[in-house]
PDB file of C-alpha atoms in Angstrom:
ATOM      1  CA  MET A   1      59.488   4.659  -0.616  1.00 45.00           C
ATOM      2  CA  SER A   2      56.069   5.096  -2.064  1.00 45.00           C
ATOM      3  CA  ASP A   3      53.378   2.477  -2.113  1.00 48.00           C
ATOM      4  CA  THR A   4      52.414   1.581  -5.665  1.00 50.00           C
ATOM      5  CA  THR A   5      49.209  -0.194  -4.640  1.00 44.00           C
ATOM      6  CA  PRO A   6      46.309   1.535  -6.372  1.00 44.00           C
ATOM      7  CA  GLN A   7      44.035   3.312  -3.978  1.00 52.00           C
ATOM      8  CA  VAL A   8      40.355   2.332  -4.082  1.00 40.00           C
ATOM      9  CA  PRO A   9      38.150   5.375  -3.703  1.00 40.00           C
ATOM     10  CA  PRO A  10      35.525   5.257  -0.947  1.00 43.00           C
ATOM     11  CA  PRO A  11      32.024   4.358  -2.045  1.00 41.00           C
ATOM     12  CA  SER A  12      30.184   7.306  -3.433  1.00 40.00           C
ATOM     13  CA  PRO A  13      27.168   8.602  -1.535  1.00 44.00           C
ATOM     14  CA  SER A  14      25.023   7.786  -4.546  1.00 45.00           C
ATOM     15  CA  SER A  15      25.721   4.061  -4.207  1.00 51.00           C
ATOM     16  CA  SER A  16      22.758   3.628  -1.858  1.00 66.00           C
ATOM     17  CA  PRO A  17      19.477   5.484  -2.185  1.00 70.00           C
ATOM     18  CA  SER A  18      19.055   8.442   0.120  1.00 81.00           C
ATOM     19  CA  PRO A  19      15.901   9.227   2.092  1.00 80.00           C
ATOM     20  CA  GLU A  20      15.220  11.937  -0.488  1.00 90.00           C
ATOM     21  CA  THR A  21      15.318   9.302  -3.231  1.00 93.00           C
ATOM     22  CA  HIS A  22      12.699   7.297  -1.372  1.00 94.00           C
ATOM     23  CA  VAL A  23      10.442  10.340  -1.083  1.00 95.00           C
ATOM     24  CA  ILE A  24      10.865  11.000  -4.798  1.00 96.00           C
ATOM     25  CA  ASP A  25      10.089   7.335  -5.573  1.00 96.00           C
ATOM     26  CA  TYR A  26       6.997   7.461  -3.351  1.00 97.00           C
ATOM     27  CA  ARG A  27       5.711  10.597  -5.104  1.00 97.00           C
ATOM     28  CA  ALA A  28       6.483   9.106  -8.505  1.00 97.00           C
ATOM     29  CA  ALA A  29       4.601   5.937  -7.519  1.00 98.00           C
ATOM     30  CA  GLU A  30       1.574   8.065  -6.603  1.00 98.00           C
ATOM     31  CA  GLN A  31       1.697   9.633 -10.047  1.00 98.00           C
ATOM     32  CA  LEU A  32       2.126   6.277 -11.786  1.00 98.00           C
ATOM     33  CA  LEU A  33      -0.890   4.912  -9.946  1.00 98.00           C
ATOM     34  CA  ALA A  34      -2.918   7.978 -10.919  1.00 98.00           C
ATOM     35  CA  ALA A  35      -1.773   7.459 -14.525  1.00 98.00           C
ATOM     36  CA  ARG A  36      -2.989   3.847 -14.381  1.00 98.00           C
ATOM     37  CA  ASP A  37       0.417   2.213 -14.216  1.00 98.00           C
ATOM     38  CA  PRO A  38       0.082   0.195 -11.016  1.00 98.00           C
ATOM     39  CA  ARG A  39       2.879  -2.231 -11.869  1.00 98.00           C
ATOM     40  CA  GLY A  40       5.301   0.650 -12.290  1.00 98.00           C
ATOM     41  CA  ALA A  41       4.140   2.023  -8.939  1.00 98.00           C
ATOM     42  CA  VAL A  42       4.745  -1.328  -7.243  1.00 98.00           C
ATOM     43  CA  LYS A  43       8.287  -1.474  -8.639  1.00 97.00           C
ATOM     44  CA  LEU A  44       9.126   1.935  -7.204  1.00 96.00           C
ATOM     45  CA  LEU A  45       7.508   1.171  -3.870  1.00 97.00           C
ATOM     46  CA  ASP A  46       9.360  -2.118  -3.436  1.00 97.00           C
ATOM     47  CA  SER A  47      12.641  -0.285  -2.803  1.00 94.00           C
ATOM     48  CA  VAL A  48      10.960   2.287  -0.554  1.00 96.00           C
ATOM     49  CA  ILE A  49       9.405  -0.440   1.588  1.00 97.00           C
ATOM     50  CA  ALA A  50      12.618  -2.473   1.646  1.00 96.00           C
ATOM     51  CA  ALA A  51      14.365   0.562   3.145  1.00 95.00           C
ATOM     52  CA  HIS A  52      11.423   1.604   5.357  1.00 95.00           C
ATOM     53  CA  PRO A  53       9.284  -1.461   6.151  1.00 96.00           C
ATOM     54  CA  GLU A  54       7.508   0.436   8.920  1.00 96.00           C
ATOM     55  CA  ASN A  55       6.180   3.076   6.503  1.00 96.00           C
ATOM     56  CA  THR A  56       2.434   2.527   6.538  1.00 97.00           C
ATOM     57  CA  ALA A  57       1.730   5.146   3.864  1.00 97.00           C
ATOM     58  CA  ALA A  58       4.022   3.372   1.400  1.00 98.00           C
ATOM     59  CA  ARG A  59       2.418   0.027   2.225  1.00 98.00           C
ATOM     60  CA  LEU A  60      -1.063   1.465   1.736  1.00 98.00           C
ATOM     61  CA  LEU A  61      -0.066   2.917  -1.628  1.00 98.00           C
ATOM     62  CA  ARG A  62       1.476  -0.412  -2.664  1.00 98.00           C
ATOM     63  CA  ALA A  63      -1.716  -2.216  -1.592  1.00 98.00           C
ATOM     64  CA  ARG A  64      -3.732   0.145  -3.797  1.00 98.00           C
ATOM     65  CA  ALA A  65      -1.341  -0.499  -6.673  1.00 98.00           C
ATOM     66  CA  PHE A  66      -1.635  -4.274  -6.230  1.00 98.00           C
ATOM     67  CA  PHE A  67      -5.434  -3.928  -6.227  1.00 98.00           C
ATOM     68  CA  ALA A  68      -5.364  -1.793  -9.385  1.00 98.00           C
ATOM     69  CA  ALA A  69      -3.151  -4.426 -11.043  1.00 98.00           C
ATOM     70  CA  ALA A  70      -5.659  -7.143 -10.047  1.00 97.00           C
ATOM     71  CA  GLN A  71      -3.055  -8.770  -7.798  1.00 98.00           C
ATOM     72  CA  LEU A  72      -5.622  -9.447  -5.119  1.00 98.00           C
ATOM     73  CA  ARG A  73      -3.672 -11.660  -2.725  1.00 98.00           C
ATOM     74  CA  PRO A  74      -0.716  -9.241  -2.399  1.00 98.00           C
ATOM     75  CA  ALA A  75      -3.211  -6.371  -2.034  1.00 98.00           C
ATOM     76  CA  GLU A  76      -5.053  -8.238   0.705  1.00 98.00           C
ATOM     77  CA  LEU A  77      -1.817  -8.946   2.593  1.00 98.00           C
ATOM     78  CA  GLU A  78      -0.714  -5.321   2.432  1.00 98.00           C
ATOM     79  CA  PHE A  79      -4.122  -3.974   3.518  1.00 98.00           C
ATOM     80  CA  GLU A  80      -4.109  -6.431   6.427  1.00 98.00           C
ATOM     81  CA  LEU A  81      -0.631  -5.306   7.463  1.00 98.00           C
ATOM     82  CA  VAL A  82      -1.775  -1.681   7.397  1.00 98.00           C
ATOM     83  CA  LEU A  83      -4.762  -2.607   9.558  1.00 98.00           C
ATOM     84  CA  GLU A  84      -2.545  -4.440  12.063  1.00 98.00           C
ATOM     85  CA  ARG A  85      -0.707  -1.157  12.548  1.00 97.00           C
ATOM     86  CA  GLU A  86      -3.701   1.161  12.171  1.00 98.00           C
ATOM     87  CA  PRO A  87      -6.897  -0.712  13.065  1.00 98.00           C
ATOM     88  CA  ASP A  88      -8.881   2.530  12.874  1.00 98.00           C
ATOM     89  CA  ASN A  89      -7.925   3.247   9.249  1.00 98.00           C
ATOM     90  CA  ALA A  90     -11.353   3.429   7.603  1.00 98.00           C
ATOM     91  CA  PHE A  91      -9.932   3.617   4.087  1.00 98.00           C
ATOM     92  CA  ALA A  92      -7.855   0.457   4.604  1.00 98.00           C
ATOM     93  CA  HIS A  93     -10.971  -1.390   5.820  1.00 98.00           C
ATOM     94  CA  PHE A  94     -12.928  -0.142   2.817  1.00 98.00           C
ATOM     95  CA  ALA A  95     -10.182  -1.089   0.358  1.00 98.00           C
ATOM     96  CA  LEU A  96      -9.748  -4.514   1.970  1.00 98.00           C
ATOM     97  CA  ALA A  97     -13.509  -4.996   1.658  1.00 98.00           C
ATOM     98  CA  ARG A  98     -13.330  -4.154  -2.049  1.00 98.00           C
ATOM     99  CA  THR A  99     -10.493  -6.660  -2.382  1.00 98.00           C
ATOM    100  CA  HIS A 100     -12.561  -9.385  -0.697  1.00 98.00           C
ATOM    101  CA  GLU A 101     -15.559  -8.457  -2.835  1.00 98.00           C
ATOM    102  CA  ARG A 102     -13.513  -8.687  -6.023  1.00 98.00           C
ATOM    103  CA  ALA A 103     -12.118 -12.056  -4.881  1.00 97.00           C
ATOM    104  CA  GLY A 104     -15.650 -13.417  -4.394  1.00 98.00           C
ATOM    105  CA  ARG A 105     -15.716 -13.367  -0.576  1.00 98.00           C
ATOM    106  CA  PRO A 106     -18.841 -11.303   0.213  1.00 97.00           C
ATOM    107  CA  ASP A 107     -19.046 -12.154   3.931  1.00 96.00           C
ATOM    108  CA  GLN A 108     -15.510 -10.936   4.593  1.00 97.00           C
ATOM    109  CA  ALA A 109     -16.188  -7.898   2.419  1.00 98.00           C
ATOM    110  CA  ARG A 110     -19.338  -6.993   4.371  1.00 97.00           C
ATOM    111  CA  LYS A 111     -17.445  -7.106   7.687  1.00 97.00           C
ATOM    112  CA  HIS A 112     -14.832  -4.616   6.476  1.00 98.00           C
ATOM    113  CA  PHE A 113     -17.374  -2.400   4.690  1.00 98.00           C
ATOM    114  CA  ARG A 114     -19.221  -2.107   8.001  1.00 98.00           C
ATOM    115  CA  LEU A 115     -16.063  -1.399   9.958  1.00 98.00           C
ATOM    116  CA  ALA A 116     -15.137   1.324   7.466  1.00 98.00           C
ATOM    117  CA  ALA A 117     -18.585   2.915   7.763  1.00 98.00           C
ATOM    118  CA  ALA A 118     -18.509   2.733  11.555  1.00 97.00           C
ATOM    119  CA  LEU A 119     -15.105   4.441  11.632  1.00 98.00           C
ATOM    120  CA  ASP A 120     -15.974   7.077   9.030  1.00 98.00           C
ATOM    121  CA  PRO A 121     -19.649   7.495   8.056  1.00 97.00           C
ATOM    122  CA  ARG A 122     -18.939   8.771   4.546  1.00 96.00           C
ATOM    123  CA  PRO A 123     -21.837   8.207   2.142  1.00 96.00           C
ATOM    124  CA  ASP A 124     -19.891   5.752  -0.041  1.00 96.00           C
ATOM    125  CA  TYR A 125     -18.805   3.719   2.998  1.00 97.00           C
ATOM    126  CA  LEU A 126     -22.362   3.696   4.384  1.00 96.00           C
ATOM    127  CA  ALA A 127     -23.821   2.615   1.031  1.00 96.00           C
ATOM    128  CA  ALA A 128     -21.317  -0.235   0.718  1.00 97.00           C
ATOM    129  CA  ALA A 129     -21.941  -1.364   4.308  1.00 96.00           C
ATOM    130  CA  ARG A 130     -25.619  -2.089   3.565  1.00 91.00           C
ATOM    131  CA  PHE A 131     -26.608  -1.857   7.229  1.00 90.00           C
ATOM    132  CA  GLU A 132     -30.270  -2.330   6.304  1.00 82.00           C
ATOM    133  CA  GLU A 133     -29.627  -5.971   5.307  1.00 75.00           C
TER     134      GLU A 133
END
C-alpha cells in the first residue's frame, strides 16, 4: 500500500539569509550611504544586525546612516554601543561628538571630541577638540 499523503518538501536553503547575503547587504549599505541614501542603508543593516548583533562594524555603519538621516537619538545609541565594545575607537568618539553637537549638547560633544583627539591626533580631531579653550 502506498501512502497518498502529499509530501512537503524540506525548506529551501534560500528561506533564511546566508552569511554571504549579510556580507552583500553590508556592502550594499556602504554604497547606499555613499550615494546619500541613509534610510536605505539602515533597512539593509537591520537584517544584518538582527542576525549578527555582535558585529561592531555593522553597528558603526548603521550609526553613521542614522546620523546622515538626522535620526540623532538612534545614532547616539548605536555609537554608544560601539564605544561600550571598543572604548578606544577614535572615530566612534568623534562621530558621537558630532551627534551631540548637532543635538545641541556642546559639553558632551567636547568630551568626545577630546577623547577622539587623544586616541588619534588627526588634524580634524585636534581642531574639533579645541584643547586651547
